Amino acid sequence: MSRLSTLNPTRRRQVVAAIGSFMNLIMIYAVIRLNNQFMKKPVPIPENETSSRWKHFKKCLGALDGTHIDVQPLTEDKPRYRDRKGELTMNVLGVCTPNLEFIYVLAGWEGSAHDGRVLRDALTRPNGLIVTEGNYYLCDAGYANSPGFLTPYRGQRYHLKEWGARQPETAEEYYNMKHASARNVIERIFGILKMRFAILRNDTWFSPKEVTRIVIACCIIHNFIKTEHGVDEIERTYRDKEPEQQPLTEVETINGTSMHPCATWTQFRNDKATSMWENR
């Protein structure tokens, strides 16, 4: 401290800011080391589930989707990070439980990357996302309806605000409505995360590498709060915002058996929709 007092005010502020950045970096690394301890292990919806939101999706592990976080890449990298809105963002894959806890997070992909491409990367990493046999995640129509990933029917009403007072008239519409209600958990956790951590919702000057670390650290802290406090004030005061409706023509064709549509999985969805409709 005695040395700092000898510096001129401008230099002193620069040194203090550098020390603060260094300490923040140390804390972020310390939090990330808790990843294995606080990322939740997926548990399938049991056969005796009675909640109206999840009883139709036995053996489901949760939901997944991508969200975009602002970044500041190098000038030569900006075209790759420019998303379809023209903004500089990072595409972050989030996977969560029905209880609003993160199971897996993959941050770092450019904003221009398709959600399906990010998911494919998550599945092929050594310590990536694992979908146990017989189980699945709910995801939107931007992904392929394939083993382990259950999507809505395309060409049918899906988003919750599309329904209003109108009731489903077919098995496909009823399935889509229930699918949207359950899958909304991933939209909620992203909304709560950004409400909890302003750094994730505001413009940033951080590089993609720094934002990657920050996102993962924030998700771990979110899970810690859920573990220690359950439903906190942020979650209680959060109000759902209808997610932007994605065009249903943007599905990326993904090669590989892990994400390739097949007749058995199409039939699985059809059987589920029929059963839900008959037992409504």
Short mmCIF file of N, CA and C in Angstrom, two decimals, residues 112-268:
data_model
loop_
_atom_site.label_atom_id
_atom_site.label_comp_id
_atom_site.label_asym_id
_atom_site.label_seq_id
_atom_site.Cartn_x
_atom_site.Cartn_y
_atom_site.Cartn_z
N SER A 112 -22.71 -17.39 -34.73
CA SER A 112 -23.24 -17.84 -36.02
C SER A 112 -23.47 -19.35 -36.06
N ALA A 113 -22.99 -20.07 -35.05
CA ALA A 113 -23.11 -21.54 -35.04
C ALA A 113 -24.55 -21.96 -34.79
N HIS A 114 -25.01 -22.96 -35.54
CA HIS A 114 -26.35 -23.50 -35.38
C HIS A 114 -26.42 -24.30 -34.08
N ASP A 115 -27.59 -24.25 -33.42
CA ASP A 115 -27.77 -24.98 -32.16
C ASP A 115 -27.45 -26.46 -32.31
N GLY A 116 -27.86 -27.04 -33.44
CA GLY A 116 -27.61 -28.46 -33.66
C GLY A 116 -26.13 -28.78 -33.74
N ARG A 117 -25.36 -27.89 -34.31
CA ARG A 117 -23.92 -28.09 -34.41
C ARG A 117 -23.26 -28.04 -33.02
N VAL A 118 -23.73 -27.13 -32.17
CA VAL A 118 -23.20 -27.03 -30.82
C VAL A 118 -23.53 -28.30 -30.03
N LEU A 119 -24.75 -28.79 -30.18
CA LEU A 119 -25.14 -30.02 -29.49
C LEU A 119 -24.31 -31.20 -29.95
N ARG A 120 -24.07 -31.29 -31.24
CA ARG A 120 -23.25 -32.38 -31.76
C ARG A 120 -21.86 -32.36 -31.13
N ASP A 121 -21.29 -31.16 -30.98
CA ASP A 121 -19.99 -31.02 -30.34
C ASP A 121 -20.05 -31.50 -28.90
N ALA A 122 -21.12 -31.13 -28.19
CA ALA A 122 -21.27 -31.54 -26.78
C ALA A 122 -21.31 -33.06 -26.64
N LEU A 123 -21.92 -33.73 -27.61
CA LEU A 123 -22.06 -35.19 -27.53
C LEU A 123 -20.77 -35.92 -27.87
N THR A 124 -19.87 -35.28 -28.59
CA THR A 124 -18.65 -35.97 -29.03
C THR A 124 -17.44 -35.62 -28.18
N ARG A 125 -17.58 -34.71 -27.22
CA ARG A 125 -16.45 -34.37 -26.35
C ARG A 125 -16.19 -35.49 -25.35
N PRO A 126 -14.93 -35.67 -24.92
CA PRO A 126 -14.60 -36.72 -23.95
C PRO A 126 -15.42 -36.63 -22.67
N ASN A 127 -15.63 -35.43 -22.14
CA ASN A 127 -16.44 -35.24 -20.93
C ASN A 127 -17.71 -34.47 -21.26
N GLY A 128 -18.29 -34.79 -22.40
CA GLY A 128 -19.44 -34.05 -22.88
C GLY A 128 -20.76 -34.55 -22.33
N LEU A 129 -21.81 -34.15 -23.00
CA LEU A 129 -23.17 -34.51 -22.58
C LEU A 129 -23.42 -35.99 -22.88
N ILE A 130 -23.99 -36.68 -21.90
CA ILE A 130 -24.32 -38.10 -22.06
C ILE A 130 -25.83 -38.28 -21.91
N VAL A 131 -26.42 -38.99 -22.84
CA VAL A 131 -27.84 -39.33 -22.76
C VAL A 131 -27.93 -40.83 -22.55
N THR A 132 -28.32 -41.24 -21.35
CA THR A 132 -28.39 -42.66 -21.04
C THR A 132 -29.47 -43.34 -21.87
N GLU A 133 -29.24 -44.59 -22.22
CA GLU A 133 -30.15 -45.32 -23.10
C GLU A 133 -31.55 -45.41 -22.49
N GLY A 134 -32.55 -45.14 -23.33
CA GLY A 134 -33.93 -45.18 -22.89
C GLY A 134 -34.44 -43.86 -22.35
N ASN A 135 -33.53 -42.89 -22.16
CA ASN A 135 -33.92 -41.57 -21.66
C ASN A 135 -33.77 -40.52 -22.75
N TYR A 136 -34.22 -39.31 -22.47
CA TYR A 136 -34.18 -38.28 -23.51
C TYR A 136 -34.33 -36.90 -22.88
N TYR A 137 -34.03 -35.89 -23.69
CA TYR A 137 -34.23 -34.49 -23.32
C TYR A 137 -35.27 -33.88 -24.24
N LEU A 138 -36.00 -32.91 -23.73
CA LEU A 138 -36.93 -32.14 -24.56
C LEU A 138 -36.16 -30.99 -25.20
N CYS A 139 -36.38 -30.76 -26.47
CA CYS A 139 -35.74 -29.64 -27.17
C CYS A 139 -36.69 -29.11 -28.23
N ASP A 140 -36.40 -27.92 -28.74
CA ASP A 140 -37.32 -27.31 -29.68
C ASP A 140 -37.10 -27.82 -31.10
N ALA A 141 -37.87 -27.26 -32.05
CA ALA A 141 -37.86 -27.76 -33.42
C ALA A 141 -36.61 -27.39 -34.18
N GLY A 142 -35.70 -26.64 -33.56
CA GLY A 142 -34.44 -26.33 -34.20
C GLY A 142 -33.47 -27.50 -34.18
N TYR A 143 -33.82 -28.53 -33.42
CA TYR A 143 -33.01 -29.74 -33.35
C TYR A 143 -33.71 -30.86 -34.10
N ALA A 144 -32.98 -31.93 -34.38
CA ALA A 144 -33.57 -33.08 -35.05
C ALA A 144 -34.27 -33.97 -34.04
N ASN A 145 -35.47 -34.45 -34.38
CA ASN A 145 -36.15 -35.42 -33.53
C ASN A 145 -35.45 -36.76 -33.70
N SER A 146 -34.60 -37.10 -32.76
CA SER A 146 -33.74 -38.27 -32.90
C SER A 146 -33.56 -38.92 -31.54
N PRO A 147 -33.09 -40.16 -31.49
CA PRO A 147 -32.96 -40.87 -30.22
C PRO A 147 -32.27 -40.03 -29.15
N GLY A 148 -32.96 -39.81 -28.04
CA GLY A 148 -32.42 -39.03 -26.94
C GLY A 148 -32.86 -37.58 -26.95
N PHE A 149 -33.52 -37.13 -28.05
CA PHE A 149 -33.90 -35.72 -28.16
C PHE A 149 -35.31 -35.64 -28.75
N LEU A 150 -36.26 -35.27 -27.92
CA LEU A 150 -37.67 -35.27 -28.30
C LEU A 150 -38.12 -33.86 -28.64
N THR A 151 -38.55 -33.66 -29.88
CA THR A 151 -38.94 -32.33 -30.35
C THR A 151 -40.44 -32.26 -30.57
N PRO A 152 -40.98 -31.05 -30.78
CA PRO A 152 -42.40 -30.91 -31.12
C PRO A 152 -42.66 -31.25 -32.58
N TYR A 153 -43.93 -31.38 -32.92
CA TYR A 153 -44.32 -31.56 -34.32
C TYR A 153 -44.18 -30.24 -35.04
N ARG A 154 -43.59 -30.28 -36.21
CA ARG A 154 -43.46 -29.09 -37.03
C ARG A 154 -44.77 -28.87 -37.78
N GLY A 155 -45.08 -27.59 -38.04
CA GLY A 155 -46.30 -27.27 -38.76
C GLY A 155 -47.54 -27.24 -37.89
N GLN A 156 -47.37 -27.39 -36.57
CA GLN A 156 -48.48 -27.33 -35.62
C GLN A 156 -48.23 -26.17 -34.66
N ARG A 157 -49.30 -25.68 -34.01
CA ARG A 157 -49.10 -24.67 -32.97
C ARG A 157 -48.17 -25.24 -31.90
N TYR A 158 -47.29 -24.37 -31.40
CA TYR A 158 -46.37 -24.86 -30.37
C TYR A 158 -46.21 -23.86 -29.22
N HIS A 159 -45.76 -22.64 -29.52
CA HIS A 159 -45.46 -21.68 -28.46
C HIS A 159 -46.70 -21.38 -27.63
N LEU A 160 -46.50 -21.27 -26.32
CA LEU A 160 -47.62 -21.18 -25.40
C LEU A 160 -48.55 -20.01 -25.69
N LYS A 161 -47.99 -18.88 -26.13
CA LYS A 161 -48.84 -17.72 -26.36
C LYS A 161 -49.71 -17.88 -27.60
N GLU A 162 -49.44 -18.89 -28.42
CA GLU A 162 -50.26 -19.13 -29.62
C GLU A 162 -51.61 -19.73 -29.27
N TRP A 163 -51.73 -20.29 -28.06
CA TRP A 163 -52.95 -21.02 -27.74
C TRP A 163 -54.05 -20.09 -27.23
N GLY A 164 -53.72 -19.21 -26.28
CA GLY A 164 -54.76 -18.38 -25.70
C GLY A 164 -55.81 -19.27 -25.04
N ALA A 165 -57.08 -19.01 -25.31
CA ALA A 165 -58.16 -19.81 -24.74
C ALA A 165 -58.50 -21.02 -25.61
N ARG A 166 -57.85 -21.12 -26.75
CA ARG A 166 -58.16 -22.20 -27.68
C ARG A 166 -57.59 -23.52 -27.16
N GLN A 167 -58.34 -24.59 -27.33
CA GLN A 167 -57.93 -25.91 -26.90
C GLN A 167 -57.43 -26.74 -28.09
N PRO A 168 -56.49 -27.65 -27.86
CA PRO A 168 -55.99 -28.50 -28.95
C PRO A 168 -57.12 -29.34 -29.56
N GLU A 169 -57.02 -29.56 -30.85
CA GLU A 169 -58.05 -30.32 -31.55
C GLU A 169 -57.53 -31.64 -32.10
N THR A 170 -56.23 -31.86 -32.02
CA THR A 170 -55.65 -33.11 -32.52
C THR A 170 -54.61 -33.60 -31.53
N ALA A 171 -54.19 -34.84 -31.71
CA ALA A 171 -53.16 -35.42 -30.84
C ALA A 171 -51.85 -34.66 -30.97
N GLU A 172 -51.54 -34.23 -32.19
CA GLU A 172 -50.28 -33.51 -32.41
C GLU A 172 -50.30 -32.15 -31.70
N GLU A 173 -51.44 -31.46 -31.77
CA GLU A 173 -51.54 -30.17 -31.09
C GLU A 173 -51.47 -30.33 -29.57
N TYR A 174 -52.13 -31.35 -29.06
CA TYR A 174 -52.12 -31.57 -27.61
C TYR A 174 -50.70 -31.91 -27.14
N TYR A 175 -50.02 -32.76 -27.90
CA TYR A 175 -48.64 -33.11 -27.58
C TYR A 175 -47.76 -31.85 -27.58
N ASN A 176 -47.90 -31.01 -28.60
CA ASN A 176 -47.09 -29.80 -28.70
C ASN A 176 -47.33 -28.87 -27.51
N MET A 177 -48.59 -28.74 -27.09
CA MET A 177 -48.89 -27.87 -25.96
C MET A 177 -48.22 -28.36 -24.68
N LYS A 178 -48.30 -29.67 -24.43
CA LYS A 178 -47.69 -30.24 -23.24
C LYS A 178 -46.16 -30.21 -23.33
N HIS A 179 -45.65 -30.43 -24.52
CA HIS A 179 -44.20 -30.38 -24.73
C HIS A 179 -43.70 -28.96 -24.43
N ALA A 180 -44.40 -27.94 -24.93
CA ALA A 180 -43.99 -26.55 -24.71
C ALA A 180 -44.02 -26.19 -23.23
N SER A 181 -45.04 -26.67 -22.52
CA SER A 181 -45.16 -26.38 -21.10
C SER A 181 -44.00 -26.96 -20.31
N ALA A 182 -43.59 -28.19 -20.65
CA ALA A 182 -42.48 -28.83 -19.93
C ALA A 182 -41.14 -28.25 -20.37
N ARG A 183 -40.95 -28.06 -21.68
CA ARG A 183 -39.66 -27.59 -22.18
C ARG A 183 -39.37 -26.15 -21.75
N ASN A 184 -40.40 -25.42 -21.35
CA ASN A 184 -40.24 -24.03 -20.93
C ASN A 184 -39.26 -23.90 -19.76
N VAL A 185 -38.95 -25.01 -19.09
CA VAL A 185 -38.02 -24.95 -17.97
C VAL A 185 -36.65 -24.43 -18.40
N ILE A 186 -36.22 -24.74 -19.63
CA ILE A 186 -34.92 -24.26 -20.08
C ILE A 186 -34.97 -22.76 -20.37
N GLU A 187 -36.10 -22.26 -20.86
CA GLU A 187 -36.25 -20.81 -21.05
C GLU A 187 -36.23 -20.09 -19.71
N ARG A 188 -36.87 -20.71 -18.73
CA ARG A 188 -36.92 -20.11 -17.39
C ARG A 188 -35.52 -20.03 -16.77
N ILE A 189 -34.75 -21.10 -16.87
CA ILE A 189 -33.45 -21.08 -16.21
C ILE A 189 -32.52 -20.07 -16.86
N PHE A 190 -32.60 -19.92 -18.18
CA PHE A 190 -31.80 -18.89 -18.85
C PHE A 190 -32.24 -17.50 -18.39
N GLY A 191 -33.55 -17.29 -18.29
CA GLY A 191 -34.06 -15.99 -17.85
C GLY A 191 -33.63 -15.67 -16.43
N ILE A 192 -33.72 -16.65 -15.55
CA ILE A 192 -33.32 -16.46 -14.15
C ILE A 192 -31.82 -16.21 -14.07
N LEU A 193 -31.04 -16.94 -14.85
CA LEU A 193 -29.58 -16.78 -14.83
C LEU A 193 -29.20 -15.36 -15.23
N LYS A 194 -29.82 -14.84 -16.29
CA LYS A 194 -29.49 -13.50 -16.75
C LYS A 194 -30.03 -12.43 -15.81
N MET A 195 -31.13 -12.72 -15.14
CA MET A 195 -31.65 -11.79 -14.14
C MET A 195 -30.73 -11.76 -12.92
N ARG A 196 -30.17 -12.90 -12.59
CA ARG A 196 -29.30 -13.01 -11.42
C ARG A 196 -27.94 -12.36 -11.65
N PHE A 197 -27.42 -12.50 -12.88
CA PHE A 197 -26.08 -12.00 -13.19
C PHE A 197 -26.15 -10.99 -14.33
N ALA A 198 -26.07 -9.71 -13.98
CA ALA A 198 -26.19 -8.64 -14.97
C ALA A 198 -25.12 -8.74 -16.05
N ILE A 199 -23.96 -9.31 -15.72
CA ILE A 199 -22.87 -9.41 -16.69
C ILE A 199 -23.26 -10.25 -17.89
N LEU A 200 -24.28 -11.11 -17.75
CA LEU A 200 -24.71 -11.98 -18.85
C LEU A 200 -25.78 -11.34 -19.73
N ARG A 201 -26.33 -10.23 -19.31
CA ARG A 201 -27.41 -9.62 -20.11
C ARG A 201 -27.04 -8.25 -20.65
N ASN A 202 -25.91 -7.70 -20.23
CA ASN A 202 -25.50 -6.37 -20.68
C ASN A 202 -24.39 -6.45 -21.71
N ASP A 203 -24.19 -5.36 -22.44
CA ASP A 203 -23.06 -5.30 -23.37
C ASP A 203 -21.76 -5.51 -22.61
N THR A 204 -20.81 -6.17 -23.26
CA THR A 204 -19.57 -6.50 -22.57
C THR A 204 -18.37 -6.16 -23.44
N TRP A 205 -17.23 -5.97 -22.79
CA TRP A 205 -15.98 -5.79 -23.51
C TRP A 205 -15.08 -7.00 -23.31
N PHE A 206 -15.63 -8.07 -22.72
CA PHE A 206 -14.83 -9.26 -22.47
C PHE A 206 -14.67 -10.08 -23.75
N SER A 207 -13.54 -10.75 -23.86
CA SER A 207 -13.26 -11.61 -25.01
C SER A 207 -14.05 -12.91 -24.89
N PRO A 208 -14.20 -13.67 -25.99
CA PRO A 208 -14.91 -14.95 -25.93
C PRO A 208 -14.33 -15.89 -24.87
N LYS A 209 -13.01 -15.93 -24.75
CA LYS A 209 -12.40 -16.83 -23.76
C LYS A 209 -12.81 -16.43 -22.35
N GLU A 210 -12.83 -15.13 -22.06
CA GLU A 210 -13.23 -14.66 -20.74
C GLU A 210 -14.71 -14.91 -20.48
N VAL A 211 -15.54 -14.67 -21.50
CA VAL A 211 -16.98 -14.88 -21.34
C VAL A 211 -17.28 -16.36 -21.11
N THR A 212 -16.55 -17.24 -21.77
CA THR A 212 -16.73 -18.68 -21.56
C THR A 212 -16.57 -19.03 -20.10
N ARG A 213 -15.51 -18.54 -19.47
CA ARG A 213 -15.26 -18.82 -18.06
C ARG A 213 -16.36 -18.21 -17.18
N ILE A 214 -16.76 -16.98 -17.51
CA ILE A 214 -17.77 -16.30 -16.71
C ILE A 214 -19.10 -17.04 -16.76
N VAL A 215 -19.51 -17.49 -17.95
CA VAL A 215 -20.78 -18.21 -18.10
C VAL A 215 -20.79 -19.48 -17.25
N ILE A 216 -19.74 -20.26 -17.34
CA ILE A 216 -19.67 -21.51 -16.59
C ILE A 216 -19.70 -21.24 -15.08
N ALA A 217 -18.94 -20.22 -14.66
CA ALA A 217 -18.91 -19.87 -13.23
C ALA A 217 -20.30 -19.45 -12.75
N CYS A 218 -21.01 -18.66 -13.56
CA CYS A 218 -22.36 -18.21 -13.18
C CYS A 218 -23.32 -19.38 -13.05
N CYS A 219 -23.22 -20.36 -13.95
CA CYS A 219 -24.10 -21.53 -13.89
C CYS A 219 -23.83 -22.35 -12.64
N ILE A 220 -22.57 -22.48 -12.27
CA ILE A 220 -22.21 -23.22 -11.06
C ILE A 220 -22.74 -22.50 -9.82
N ILE A 221 -22.58 -21.18 -9.78
CA ILE A 221 -23.09 -20.41 -8.64
C ILE A 221 -24.61 -20.52 -8.56
N HIS A 222 -25.27 -20.49 -9.72
CA HIS A 222 -26.74 -20.67 -9.73
C HIS A 222 -27.11 -22.00 -9.08
N ASN A 223 -26.44 -23.07 -9.46
CA ASN A 223 -26.74 -24.38 -8.87
C ASN A 223 -26.46 -24.39 -7.37
N PHE A 224 -25.39 -23.73 -6.95
CA PHE A 224 -25.07 -23.64 -5.52
C PHE A 224 -26.20 -22.95 -4.76
N ILE A 225 -26.71 -21.86 -5.33
CA ILE A 225 -27.81 -21.14 -4.69
C ILE A 225 -29.04 -22.03 -4.58
N LYS A 226 -29.34 -22.77 -5.66
CA LYS A 226 -30.49 -23.69 -5.63
C LYS A 226 -30.31 -24.76 -4.56
N THR A 227 -29.09 -25.28 -4.44
CA THR A 227 -28.82 -26.33 -3.46
C THR A 227 -28.96 -25.82 -2.04
N GLU A 228 -28.45 -24.61 -1.80
CA GLU A 228 -28.42 -24.07 -0.45
C GLU A 228 -29.72 -23.38 -0.04
N HIS A 229 -30.40 -22.75 -0.99
CA HIS A 229 -31.55 -21.91 -0.63
C HIS A 229 -32.85 -22.31 -1.32
N GLY A 230 -32.81 -23.26 -2.24
CA GLY A 230 -34.03 -23.62 -2.94
C GLY A 230 -34.49 -22.47 -3.82
N VAL A 231 -35.76 -22.09 -3.69
CA VAL A 231 -36.31 -20.99 -4.47
C VAL A 231 -35.97 -19.68 -3.76
N ASP A 232 -35.11 -18.86 -4.37
CA ASP A 232 -34.71 -17.60 -3.75
C ASP A 232 -35.52 -16.44 -4.33
N GLU A 233 -35.19 -15.22 -3.90
CA GLU A 233 -35.97 -14.05 -4.31
C GLU A 233 -35.92 -13.82 -5.81
N ILE A 234 -34.77 -14.08 -6.44
CA ILE A 234 -34.65 -13.90 -7.88
C ILE A 234 -35.63 -14.81 -8.61
N GLU A 235 -35.66 -16.08 -8.22
CA GLU A 235 -36.56 -17.03 -8.88
C GLU A 235 -38.02 -16.70 -8.59
N ARG A 236 -38.31 -16.25 -7.38
CA ARG A 236 -39.70 -15.92 -7.04
C ARG A 236 -40.22 -14.73 -7.83
N THR A 237 -39.34 -13.76 -8.08
CA THR A 237 -39.79 -12.54 -8.77
C THR A 237 -39.65 -12.62 -10.27
N TYR A 238 -38.98 -13.67 -10.78
CA TYR A 238 -38.82 -13.80 -12.23
C TYR A 238 -40.16 -14.08 -12.87
N ARG A 239 -40.40 -13.42 -13.98
CA ARG A 239 -41.61 -13.66 -14.76
C ARG A 239 -41.21 -14.12 -16.15
N ASP A 240 -41.85 -15.20 -16.58
CA ASP A 240 -41.51 -15.75 -17.89
C ASP A 240 -41.69 -14.71 -18.99
N LYS A 241 -40.74 -14.72 -19.92
CA LYS A 241 -40.87 -13.94 -21.15
C LYS A 241 -40.97 -14.94 -22.29
N GLU A 242 -41.95 -14.72 -23.13
CA GLU A 242 -42.12 -15.64 -24.24
C GLU A 242 -40.88 -15.62 -25.12
N PRO A 243 -40.20 -16.77 -25.31
CA PRO A 243 -39.01 -16.78 -26.15
C PRO A 243 -39.36 -16.45 -27.59
N GLU A 244 -38.39 -15.89 -28.28
CA GLU A 244 -38.61 -15.55 -29.69
C GLU A 244 -38.88 -16.83 -30.48
N GLN A 245 -39.89 -16.81 -31.30
CA GLN A 245 -40.25 -18.00 -32.06
C GLN A 245 -39.25 -18.19 -33.21
N GLN A 246 -38.67 -19.36 -33.24
CA GLN A 246 -37.69 -19.67 -34.27
C GLN A 246 -38.40 -20.19 -35.52
N PRO A 247 -37.93 -19.81 -36.70
CA PRO A 247 -38.51 -20.37 -37.92
C PRO A 247 -38.37 -21.89 -37.91
N LEU A 248 -39.41 -22.60 -38.28
CA LEU A 248 -39.37 -24.06 -38.22
C LEU A 248 -38.73 -24.67 -39.46
N THR A 249 -37.96 -23.90 -40.18
CA THR A 249 -37.29 -24.42 -41.36
C THR A 249 -35.77 -24.45 -41.19
N GLU A 250 -35.31 -24.12 -39.98
CA GLU A 250 -33.88 -23.98 -39.77
C GLU A 250 -33.24 -25.20 -39.11
N VAL A 251 -33.80 -26.36 -39.29
CA VAL A 251 -33.20 -27.55 -38.72
C VAL A 251 -31.97 -27.93 -39.51
N GLU A 252 -30.88 -28.13 -38.82
CA GLU A 252 -29.65 -28.54 -39.49
C GLU A 252 -29.66 -30.06 -39.64
N THR A 253 -29.37 -30.56 -40.83
CA THR A 253 -29.27 -32.01 -41.03
C THR A 253 -27.97 -32.49 -40.41
N ILE A 254 -28.08 -33.34 -39.42
CA ILE A 254 -26.91 -33.77 -38.66
C ILE A 254 -26.62 -35.23 -38.95
N ASN A 255 -25.43 -35.50 -39.43
CA ASN A 255 -25.04 -36.87 -39.71
C ASN A 255 -24.54 -37.54 -38.44
N GLY A 256 -24.59 -38.84 -38.41
CA GLY A 256 -24.13 -39.56 -37.24
C GLY A 256 -25.31 -40.20 -36.54
N THR A 257 -25.12 -41.42 -36.04
CA THR A 257 -26.22 -42.16 -35.46
C THR A 257 -26.76 -41.51 -34.20
N SER A 258 -25.94 -40.71 -33.48
CA SER A 258 -26.39 -40.15 -32.22
C SER A 258 -27.47 -39.09 -32.39
N MET A 259 -27.56 -38.45 -33.57
CA MET A 259 -28.54 -37.39 -33.77
C MET A 259 -29.21 -37.50 -35.13
N HIS A 260 -29.37 -38.68 -35.62
CA HIS A 260 -29.97 -38.88 -36.93
C HIS A 260 -31.40 -39.34 -36.77
N PRO A 261 -32.38 -38.62 -37.36
CA PRO A 261 -33.78 -39.05 -37.24
C PRO A 261 -33.96 -40.47 -37.74
N CYS A 262 -34.81 -41.24 -37.06
CA CYS A 262 -35.05 -42.61 -37.47
C CYS A 262 -36.52 -42.96 -37.26
N ALA A 263 -36.95 -44.00 -37.94
CA ALA A 263 -38.36 -44.39 -37.92
C ALA A 263 -38.83 -44.77 -36.52
N THR A 264 -37.96 -45.45 -35.76
CA THR A 264 -38.36 -45.88 -34.42
C THR A 264 -38.61 -44.69 -33.50
N TRP A 265 -37.79 -43.64 -33.63
CA TRP A 265 -37.97 -42.48 -32.77
C TRP A 265 -39.18 -41.65 -33.21
N THR A 266 -39.43 -41.61 -34.50
CA THR A 266 -40.64 -40.95 -34.99
C THR A 266 -41.87 -41.66 -34.46
N GLN A 267 -41.82 -42.99 -34.47
CA GLN A 267 -42.94 -43.77 -33.95
C GLN A 267 -43.10 -43.58 -32.45
N PHE A 268 -41.97 -43.45 -31.75
CA PHE A 268 -42.02 -43.20 -30.31
C PHE A 268 -42.78 -41.91 -30.01
#
